[in-house]
Short mmCIF file of C-alpha atoms and ligand atoms in Angstrom, two decimals:
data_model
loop_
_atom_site.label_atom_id
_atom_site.label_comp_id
_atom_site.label_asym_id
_atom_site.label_seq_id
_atom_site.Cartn_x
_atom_site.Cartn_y
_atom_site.Cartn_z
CA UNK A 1 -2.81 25.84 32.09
CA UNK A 2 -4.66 22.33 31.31
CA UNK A 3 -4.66 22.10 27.38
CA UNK A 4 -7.13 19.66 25.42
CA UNK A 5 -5.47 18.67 22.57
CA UNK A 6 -7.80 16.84 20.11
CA UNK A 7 -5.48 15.11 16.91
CA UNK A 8 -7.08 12.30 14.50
CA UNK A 9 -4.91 12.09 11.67
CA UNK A 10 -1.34 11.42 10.54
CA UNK A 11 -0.49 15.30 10.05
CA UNK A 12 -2.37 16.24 13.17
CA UNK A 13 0.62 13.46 14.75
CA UNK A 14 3.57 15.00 13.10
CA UNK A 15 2.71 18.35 14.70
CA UNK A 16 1.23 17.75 17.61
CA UNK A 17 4.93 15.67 18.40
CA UNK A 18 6.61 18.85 18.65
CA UNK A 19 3.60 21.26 20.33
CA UNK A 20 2.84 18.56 22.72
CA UNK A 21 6.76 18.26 23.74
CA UNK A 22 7.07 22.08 24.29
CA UNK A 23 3.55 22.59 26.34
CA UNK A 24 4.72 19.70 28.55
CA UNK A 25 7.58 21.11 29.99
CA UNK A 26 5.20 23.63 31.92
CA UNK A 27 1.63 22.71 31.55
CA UNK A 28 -0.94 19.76 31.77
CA UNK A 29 -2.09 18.18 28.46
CA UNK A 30 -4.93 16.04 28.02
CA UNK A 31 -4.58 14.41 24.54
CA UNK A 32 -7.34 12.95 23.24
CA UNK A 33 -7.20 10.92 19.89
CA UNK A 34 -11.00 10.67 17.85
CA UNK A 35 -9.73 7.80 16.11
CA UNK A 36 -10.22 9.06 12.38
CA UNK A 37 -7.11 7.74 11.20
CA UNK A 38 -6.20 4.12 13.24
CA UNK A 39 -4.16 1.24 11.73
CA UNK A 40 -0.73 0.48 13.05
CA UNK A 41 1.22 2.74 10.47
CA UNK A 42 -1.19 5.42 9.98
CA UNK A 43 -1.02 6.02 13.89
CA UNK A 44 -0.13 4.04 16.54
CA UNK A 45 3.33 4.20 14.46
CA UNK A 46 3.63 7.44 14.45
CA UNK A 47 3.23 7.99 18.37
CA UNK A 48 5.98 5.24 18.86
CA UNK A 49 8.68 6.88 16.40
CA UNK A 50 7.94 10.32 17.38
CA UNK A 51 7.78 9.71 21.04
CA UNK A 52 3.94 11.48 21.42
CA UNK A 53 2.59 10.73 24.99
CA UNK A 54 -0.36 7.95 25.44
CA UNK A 55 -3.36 9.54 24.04
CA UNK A 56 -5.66 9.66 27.60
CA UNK A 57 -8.75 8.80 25.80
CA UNK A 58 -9.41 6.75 22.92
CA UNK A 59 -12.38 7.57 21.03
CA UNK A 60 -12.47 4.67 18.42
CA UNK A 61 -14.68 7.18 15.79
CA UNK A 62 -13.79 6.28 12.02
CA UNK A 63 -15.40 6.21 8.89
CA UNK A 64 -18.96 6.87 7.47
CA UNK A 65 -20.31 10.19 5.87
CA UNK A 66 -18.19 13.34 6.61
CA UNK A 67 -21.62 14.07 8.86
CA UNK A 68 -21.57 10.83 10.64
CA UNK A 69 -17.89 11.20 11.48
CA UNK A 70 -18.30 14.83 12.76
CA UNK A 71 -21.23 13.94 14.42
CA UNK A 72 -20.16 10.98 16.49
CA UNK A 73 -17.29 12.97 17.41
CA UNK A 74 -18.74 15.81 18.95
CA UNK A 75 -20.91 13.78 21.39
CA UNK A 76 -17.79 12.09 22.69
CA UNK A 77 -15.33 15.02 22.35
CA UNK A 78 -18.19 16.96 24.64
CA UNK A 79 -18.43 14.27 26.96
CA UNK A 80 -14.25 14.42 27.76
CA UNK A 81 -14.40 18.37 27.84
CA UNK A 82 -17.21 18.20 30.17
CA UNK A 83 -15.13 15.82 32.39
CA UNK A 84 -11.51 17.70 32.05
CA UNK A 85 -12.96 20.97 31.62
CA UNK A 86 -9.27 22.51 30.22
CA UNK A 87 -8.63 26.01 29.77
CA UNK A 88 -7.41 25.41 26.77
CA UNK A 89 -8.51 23.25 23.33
CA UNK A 90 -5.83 22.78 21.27
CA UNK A 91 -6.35 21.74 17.23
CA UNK A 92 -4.52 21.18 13.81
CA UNK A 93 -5.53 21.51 10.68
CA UNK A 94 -8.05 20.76 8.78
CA UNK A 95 -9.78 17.24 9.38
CA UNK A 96 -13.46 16.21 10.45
CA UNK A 97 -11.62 16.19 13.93
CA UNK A 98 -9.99 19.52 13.95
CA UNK A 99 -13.50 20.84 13.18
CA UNK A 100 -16.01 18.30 15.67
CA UNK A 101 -13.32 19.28 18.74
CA UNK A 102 -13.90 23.12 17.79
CA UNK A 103 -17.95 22.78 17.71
CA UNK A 104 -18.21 21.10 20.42
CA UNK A 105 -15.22 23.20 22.54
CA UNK A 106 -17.10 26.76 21.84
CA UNK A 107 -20.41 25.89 22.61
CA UNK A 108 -19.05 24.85 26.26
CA UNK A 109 -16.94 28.27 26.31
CA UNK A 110 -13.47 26.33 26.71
CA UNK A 111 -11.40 28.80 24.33
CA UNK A 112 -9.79 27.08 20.79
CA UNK A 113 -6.57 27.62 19.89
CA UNK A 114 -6.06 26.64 15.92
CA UNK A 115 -3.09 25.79 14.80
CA UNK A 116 -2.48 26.12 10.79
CA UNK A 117 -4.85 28.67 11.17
CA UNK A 118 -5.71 30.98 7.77
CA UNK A 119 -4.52 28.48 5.18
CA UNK A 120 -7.01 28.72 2.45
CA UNK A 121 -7.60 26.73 -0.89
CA UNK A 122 -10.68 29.31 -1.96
CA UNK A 123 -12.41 26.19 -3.30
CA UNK A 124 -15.70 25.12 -1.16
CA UNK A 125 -15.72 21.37 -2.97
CA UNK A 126 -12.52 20.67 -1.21
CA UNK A 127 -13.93 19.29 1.72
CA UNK A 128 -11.01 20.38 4.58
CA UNK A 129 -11.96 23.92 3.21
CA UNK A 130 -15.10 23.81 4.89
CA UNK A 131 -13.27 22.35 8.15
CA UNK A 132 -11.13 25.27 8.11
CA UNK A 133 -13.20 28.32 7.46
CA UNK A 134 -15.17 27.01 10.12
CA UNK A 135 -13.13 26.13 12.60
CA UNK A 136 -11.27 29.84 12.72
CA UNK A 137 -14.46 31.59 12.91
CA UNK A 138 -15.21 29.75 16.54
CA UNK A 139 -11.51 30.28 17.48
CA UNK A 140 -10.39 32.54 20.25
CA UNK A 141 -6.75 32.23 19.28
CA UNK A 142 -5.30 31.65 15.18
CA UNK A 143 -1.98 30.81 15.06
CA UNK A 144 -0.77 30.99 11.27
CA UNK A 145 1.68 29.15 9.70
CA UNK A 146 2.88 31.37 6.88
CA UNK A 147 2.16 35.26 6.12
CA UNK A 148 -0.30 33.96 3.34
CA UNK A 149 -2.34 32.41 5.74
CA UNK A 150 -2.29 35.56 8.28
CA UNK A 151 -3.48 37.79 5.43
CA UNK A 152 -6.12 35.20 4.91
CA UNK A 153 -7.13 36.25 8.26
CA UNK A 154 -7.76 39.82 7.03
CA UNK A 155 -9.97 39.31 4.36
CA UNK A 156 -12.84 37.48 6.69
CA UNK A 157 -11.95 39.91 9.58
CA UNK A 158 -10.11 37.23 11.82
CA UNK A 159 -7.24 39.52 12.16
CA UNK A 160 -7.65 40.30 15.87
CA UNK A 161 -7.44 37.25 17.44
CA UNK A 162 -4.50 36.07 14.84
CA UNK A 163 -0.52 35.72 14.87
CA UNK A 164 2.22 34.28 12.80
CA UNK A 165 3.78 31.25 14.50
CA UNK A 166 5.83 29.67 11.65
CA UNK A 167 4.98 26.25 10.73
CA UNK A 168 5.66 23.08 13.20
CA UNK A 169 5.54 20.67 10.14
CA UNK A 170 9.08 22.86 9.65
CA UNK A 171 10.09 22.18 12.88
CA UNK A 172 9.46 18.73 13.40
CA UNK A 173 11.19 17.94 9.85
CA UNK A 174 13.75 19.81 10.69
CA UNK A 175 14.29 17.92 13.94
CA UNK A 176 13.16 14.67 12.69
CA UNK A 177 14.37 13.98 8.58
CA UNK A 178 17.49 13.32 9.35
CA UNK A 179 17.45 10.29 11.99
CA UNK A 180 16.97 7.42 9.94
CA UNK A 181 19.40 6.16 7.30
CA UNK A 182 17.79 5.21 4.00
CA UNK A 183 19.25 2.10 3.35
CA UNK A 184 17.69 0.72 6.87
CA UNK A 185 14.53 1.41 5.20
CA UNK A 186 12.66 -1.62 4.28
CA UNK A 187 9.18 -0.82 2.17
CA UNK A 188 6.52 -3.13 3.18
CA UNK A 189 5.15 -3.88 -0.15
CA UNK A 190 1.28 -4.52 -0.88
CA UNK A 191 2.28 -8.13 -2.68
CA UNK A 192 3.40 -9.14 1.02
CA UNK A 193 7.51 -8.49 0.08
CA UNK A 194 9.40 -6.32 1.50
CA UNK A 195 12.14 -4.00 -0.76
CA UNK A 196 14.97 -1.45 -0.34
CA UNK A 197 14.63 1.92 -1.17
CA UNK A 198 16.90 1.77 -4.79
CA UNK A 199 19.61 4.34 -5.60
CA UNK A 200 17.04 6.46 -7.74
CA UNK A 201 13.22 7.04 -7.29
CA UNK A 202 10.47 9.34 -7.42
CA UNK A 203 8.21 9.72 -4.20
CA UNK A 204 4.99 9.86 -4.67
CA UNK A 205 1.22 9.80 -2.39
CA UNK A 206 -1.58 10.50 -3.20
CA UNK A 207 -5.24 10.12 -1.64
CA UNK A 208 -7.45 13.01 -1.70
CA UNK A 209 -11.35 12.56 -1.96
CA UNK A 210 -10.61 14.50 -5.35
CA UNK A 211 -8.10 11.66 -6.61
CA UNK A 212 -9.37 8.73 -5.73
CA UNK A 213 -12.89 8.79 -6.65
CA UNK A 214 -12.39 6.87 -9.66
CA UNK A 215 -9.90 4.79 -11.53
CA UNK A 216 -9.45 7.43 -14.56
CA UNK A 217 -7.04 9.44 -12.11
CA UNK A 218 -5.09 7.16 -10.70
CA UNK A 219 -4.67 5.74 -14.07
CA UNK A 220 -3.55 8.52 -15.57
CA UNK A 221 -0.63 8.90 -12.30
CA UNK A 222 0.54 5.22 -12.18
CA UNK A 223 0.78 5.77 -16.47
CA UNK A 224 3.14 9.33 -15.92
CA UNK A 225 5.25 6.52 -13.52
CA UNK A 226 6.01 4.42 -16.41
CA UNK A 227 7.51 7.43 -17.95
CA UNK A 228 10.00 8.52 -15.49
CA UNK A 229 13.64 7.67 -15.46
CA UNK A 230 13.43 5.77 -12.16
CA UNK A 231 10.68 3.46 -10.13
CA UNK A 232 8.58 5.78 -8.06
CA UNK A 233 7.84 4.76 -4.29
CA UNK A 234 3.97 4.97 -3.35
CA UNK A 235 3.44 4.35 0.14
CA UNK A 236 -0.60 3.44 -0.89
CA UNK A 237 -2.93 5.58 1.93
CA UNK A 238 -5.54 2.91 2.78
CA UNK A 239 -8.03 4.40 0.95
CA UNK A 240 -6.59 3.80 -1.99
CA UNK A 241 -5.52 0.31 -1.31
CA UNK A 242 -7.74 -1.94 -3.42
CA UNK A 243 -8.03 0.22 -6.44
CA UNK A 244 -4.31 0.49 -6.18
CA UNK A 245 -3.53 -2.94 -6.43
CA UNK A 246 -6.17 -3.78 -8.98
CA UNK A 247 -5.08 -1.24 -11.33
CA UNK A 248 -1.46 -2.30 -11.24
CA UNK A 249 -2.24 -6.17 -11.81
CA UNK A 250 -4.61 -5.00 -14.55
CA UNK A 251 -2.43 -2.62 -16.84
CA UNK A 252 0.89 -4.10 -15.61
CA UNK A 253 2.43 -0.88 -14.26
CA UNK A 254 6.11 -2.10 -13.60
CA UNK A 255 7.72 1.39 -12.30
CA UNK A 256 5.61 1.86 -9.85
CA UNK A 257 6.29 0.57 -6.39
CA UNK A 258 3.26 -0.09 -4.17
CA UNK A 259 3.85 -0.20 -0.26
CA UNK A 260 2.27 0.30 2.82
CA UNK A 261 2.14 3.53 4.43
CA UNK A 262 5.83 4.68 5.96
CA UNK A 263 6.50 6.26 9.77
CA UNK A 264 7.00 9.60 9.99
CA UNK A 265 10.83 9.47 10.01
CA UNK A 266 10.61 6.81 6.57
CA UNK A 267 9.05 9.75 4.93
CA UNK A 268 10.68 12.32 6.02
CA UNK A 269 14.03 10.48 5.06
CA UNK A 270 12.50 9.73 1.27
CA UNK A 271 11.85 13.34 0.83
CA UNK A 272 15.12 13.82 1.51
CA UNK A 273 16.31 11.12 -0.74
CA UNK A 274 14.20 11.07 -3.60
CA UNK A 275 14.45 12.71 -7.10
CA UNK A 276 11.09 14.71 -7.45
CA UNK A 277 8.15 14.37 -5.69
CA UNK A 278 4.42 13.82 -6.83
CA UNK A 279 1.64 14.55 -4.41
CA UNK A 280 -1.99 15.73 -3.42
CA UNK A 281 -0.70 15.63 0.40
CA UNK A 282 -0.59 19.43 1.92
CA UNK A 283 1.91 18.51 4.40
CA UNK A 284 4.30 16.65 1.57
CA UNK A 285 4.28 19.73 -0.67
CA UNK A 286 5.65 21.67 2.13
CA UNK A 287 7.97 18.60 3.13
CA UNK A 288 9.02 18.45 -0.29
CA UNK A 289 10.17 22.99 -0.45
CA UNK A 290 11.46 22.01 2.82
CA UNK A 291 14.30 20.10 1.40
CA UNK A 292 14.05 22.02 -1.66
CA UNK A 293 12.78 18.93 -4.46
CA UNK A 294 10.99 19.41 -6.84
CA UNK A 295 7.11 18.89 -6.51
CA UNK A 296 4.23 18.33 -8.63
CA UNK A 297 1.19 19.32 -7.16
CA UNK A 298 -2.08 17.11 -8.08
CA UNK A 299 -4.57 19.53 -7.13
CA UNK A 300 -6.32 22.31 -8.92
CA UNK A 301 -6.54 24.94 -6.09
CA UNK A 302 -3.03 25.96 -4.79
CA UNK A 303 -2.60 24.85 -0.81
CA UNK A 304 0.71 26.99 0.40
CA UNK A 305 0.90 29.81 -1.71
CA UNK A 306 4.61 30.18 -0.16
CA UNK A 307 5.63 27.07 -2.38
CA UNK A 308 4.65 28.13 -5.66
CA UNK A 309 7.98 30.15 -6.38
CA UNK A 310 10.72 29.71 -8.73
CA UNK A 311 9.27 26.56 -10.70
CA UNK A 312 9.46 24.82 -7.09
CA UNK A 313 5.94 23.32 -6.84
CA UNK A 314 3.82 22.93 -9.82
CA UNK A 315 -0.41 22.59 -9.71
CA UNK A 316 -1.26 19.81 -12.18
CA UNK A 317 -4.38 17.36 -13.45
CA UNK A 318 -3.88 14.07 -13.26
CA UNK A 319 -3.04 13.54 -16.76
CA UNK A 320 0.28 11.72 -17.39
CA UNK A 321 1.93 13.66 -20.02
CA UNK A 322 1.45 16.83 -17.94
CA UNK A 323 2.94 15.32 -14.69
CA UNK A 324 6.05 14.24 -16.69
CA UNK A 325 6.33 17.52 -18.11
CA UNK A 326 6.03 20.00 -15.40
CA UNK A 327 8.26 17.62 -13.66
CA UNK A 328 10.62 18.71 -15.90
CA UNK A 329 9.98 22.30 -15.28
CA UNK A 330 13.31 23.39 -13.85
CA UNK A 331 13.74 25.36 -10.05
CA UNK A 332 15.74 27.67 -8.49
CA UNK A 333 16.37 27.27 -4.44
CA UNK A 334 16.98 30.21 -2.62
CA UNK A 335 18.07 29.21 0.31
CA UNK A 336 17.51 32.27 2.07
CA UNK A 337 13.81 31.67 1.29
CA UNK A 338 12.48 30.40 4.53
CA UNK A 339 8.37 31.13 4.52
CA UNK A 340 7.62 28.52 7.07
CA UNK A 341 9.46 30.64 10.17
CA UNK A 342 12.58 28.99 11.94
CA UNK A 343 11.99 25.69 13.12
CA UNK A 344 11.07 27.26 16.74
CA UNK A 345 7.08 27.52 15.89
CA UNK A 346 6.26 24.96 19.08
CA UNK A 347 7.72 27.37 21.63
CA UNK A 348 5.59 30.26 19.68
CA UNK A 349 2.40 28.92 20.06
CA UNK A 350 2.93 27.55 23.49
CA UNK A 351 4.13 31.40 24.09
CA UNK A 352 1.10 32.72 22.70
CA UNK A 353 -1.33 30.51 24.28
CA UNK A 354 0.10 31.49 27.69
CA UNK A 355 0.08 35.62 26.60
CA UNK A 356 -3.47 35.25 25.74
CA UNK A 357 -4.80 32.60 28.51
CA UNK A 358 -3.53 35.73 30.86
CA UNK A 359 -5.22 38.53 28.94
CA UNK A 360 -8.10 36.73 29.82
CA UNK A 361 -7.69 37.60 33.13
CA UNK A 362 -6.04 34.43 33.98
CA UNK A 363 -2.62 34.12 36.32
N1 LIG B 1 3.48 10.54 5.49
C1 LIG B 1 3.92 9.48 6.23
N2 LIG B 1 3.83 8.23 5.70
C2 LIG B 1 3.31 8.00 4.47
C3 LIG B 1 2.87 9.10 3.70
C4 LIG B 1 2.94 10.37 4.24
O1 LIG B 1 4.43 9.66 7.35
O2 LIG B 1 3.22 6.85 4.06
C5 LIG B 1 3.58 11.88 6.08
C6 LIG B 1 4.17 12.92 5.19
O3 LIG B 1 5.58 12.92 5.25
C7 LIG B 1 3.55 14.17 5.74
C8 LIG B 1 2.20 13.73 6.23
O4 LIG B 1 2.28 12.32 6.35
O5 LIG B 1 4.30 14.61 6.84
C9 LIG B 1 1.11 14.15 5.32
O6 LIG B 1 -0.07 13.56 5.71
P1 LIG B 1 -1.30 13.32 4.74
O7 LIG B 1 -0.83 13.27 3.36
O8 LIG B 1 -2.05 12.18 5.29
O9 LIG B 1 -2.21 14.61 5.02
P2 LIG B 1 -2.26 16.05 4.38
O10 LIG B 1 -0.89 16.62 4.37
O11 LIG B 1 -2.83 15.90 3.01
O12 LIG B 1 -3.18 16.82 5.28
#
């Protein structure tokens, strides 16, 4: 088979790492990167540390309305197709390039093949919502991560052309949390110093459209900081970077510890290491029930249903007193709780994109 495989953000990376390793060994990948997400450590980084193959082609689209981005990215993602013509497109997710690749795929009848396929926030002003019901509706093959999402299938009649693949965020933390040590970690911090991860800390990102639209929010998360029992670690996403730093010069928050983003393995390995975690992130939640920390969720629509068990991962506003409280919240860990499959989802999707590429009438 020749696979597409369109990826534009850092959890698009993380996943496509392990897919990309497994559909290698016996097929031809053409990996094209849009562009969305491109500094040095929100990309380029994670290709390096992870070991992801050259992207082919380089699309360079970023930025602008969610409209502009999608746009621009469909006239060049059609342009590549129309060139490679695959069998296969491949996708992640739920970003503006998960969603252009899929348009612009089905309408030159080159099959899609979604990946994370089913999740469902049931909230239309979360914008990856949008991204997601749409992309599974053009889809000829949904690979879910999690039962939840497979059921999600159901309800809009998707069930046909779905299956339950297990999660390859679980698989590539699995294979990758554990290779760095954490005191060779050195944060990068926004004042131009660099620091060592200390003994005792709180991890915490955050950078949702829904978080960051104002100060009041962010306010209200760097104050909840100031009332933990340890500094909290905040590798800043970029776009919170200047509201970030002004807010911290302005009110004096001295807990909090502002740094650029981390690799893929630096995170992974603070997951591991840290106390409790605070996040918007989808893909940090699940990191954070993967090695079974505590985690406040700052959203108000619940992402992975699978996490919200036994006090384990907590919905919350941004309001400080609340954050410190449910962090309090105790958990239980049952370690024979494993939602997100076992760690082999990669060779399950390359299985089932081979099983359906020959239903097709394909050898
Ligand atoms: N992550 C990272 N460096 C950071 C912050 C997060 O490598 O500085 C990783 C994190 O461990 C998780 C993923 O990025 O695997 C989550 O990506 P993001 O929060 O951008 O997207 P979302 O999960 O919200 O879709």
């Amino acid at each position: 088979m020749k696979i597409a495989t369109v990826v534009g953000a850092r959890p698009q990376f993380i996943k496509a790492a392990v897919v990309s390793h497994e559909l290698r060994k016996m097929h031809t990948e053409i990996l094209i990167h849009t562009g969305q997400h491109f500094d040095y450590n929100m990309s380029e980084q994670f290709f390096k540390e992870l070991d992801i193959p050259d992207p082919d082609y380089n699309l360079g689209i970023s930025g602008g309305t969610h409209a502009q981005m999608t746009g621009k990215m469909m006239i060049a993602i059609e342009e590549v197709l129309t060139q490679e013509l695959p069998d296969w497109l491949l996708v992640y997710g739920d970003t503006n390039s998960t969603l252009a690749a899929a348009l612009s795929a089905v309408k030159l009848h080159i099959p899609v093949c979604h990946v994370e396929a089913g999740a469902r926030v049931h909230s239309m002003t979360n914008p990856e919502e949008i991204n997601r019901i749409c992309t599974d509706h053009v889809s000829t093959l949904l690979l879910a991560s999690t039962q939840s999402g497979y059921e999600e299938m159901a309800n809009e009649g998707l069930q046909s052309k779905g299956m339950l693949v297990g999660d390859p965020m679980y698989d590539a933390f699995i294979e990758y949390s554990n290779k760095l040590d954490i005191k060779a970690i050195n944060l990068q911090l926004l004042n131009g110093e660099s620091l060592q991860v200390p003994e005792q800390f709180y991890y915490l990102t955050c950078h949702r459209e829904e978080n960051t639209n104002d100060d009041k929010d962010l306010r209200e998360i760097f104050k909840a900081t100031e009332m933990l029992n340890a500094p909290t670690i905040y590798p800043v996403h970029p776009r919170n970077k200047q509201r970030a730093i002004r807010l911290q010069k302005e009110y004096k928050y001295s807990k909090i510890i502002l740094c650029e983003p981390v690799g893929y393995l630096e995170s992974a390995c603070l997951v591991r290491h840290a106390n409790k975690i605070i996040t918007d992130s989808g893909g940090l939640q699940r990191e954070a029930f993967y090695a079974g920390k505590k985690c406040v969720t700052l959203l108000n629509f619940i992402c992975w249903p699978e996490t919200m068990v036994d006090g384990r991962n907590e919905l919350c506003r941004p309001i400080a007193e609340e954050i410190v409280k449910k962090l309090e919240y105790p958990q239980i860990v049952d370690e024979q709780y494993l939602p997100f499959g076992d760690g082999h989802s990669a060779i399950k999707i390359v299985d089932a994109m081979e099983r359906n590429y020959q239903e097709r009438g394909n050898k």
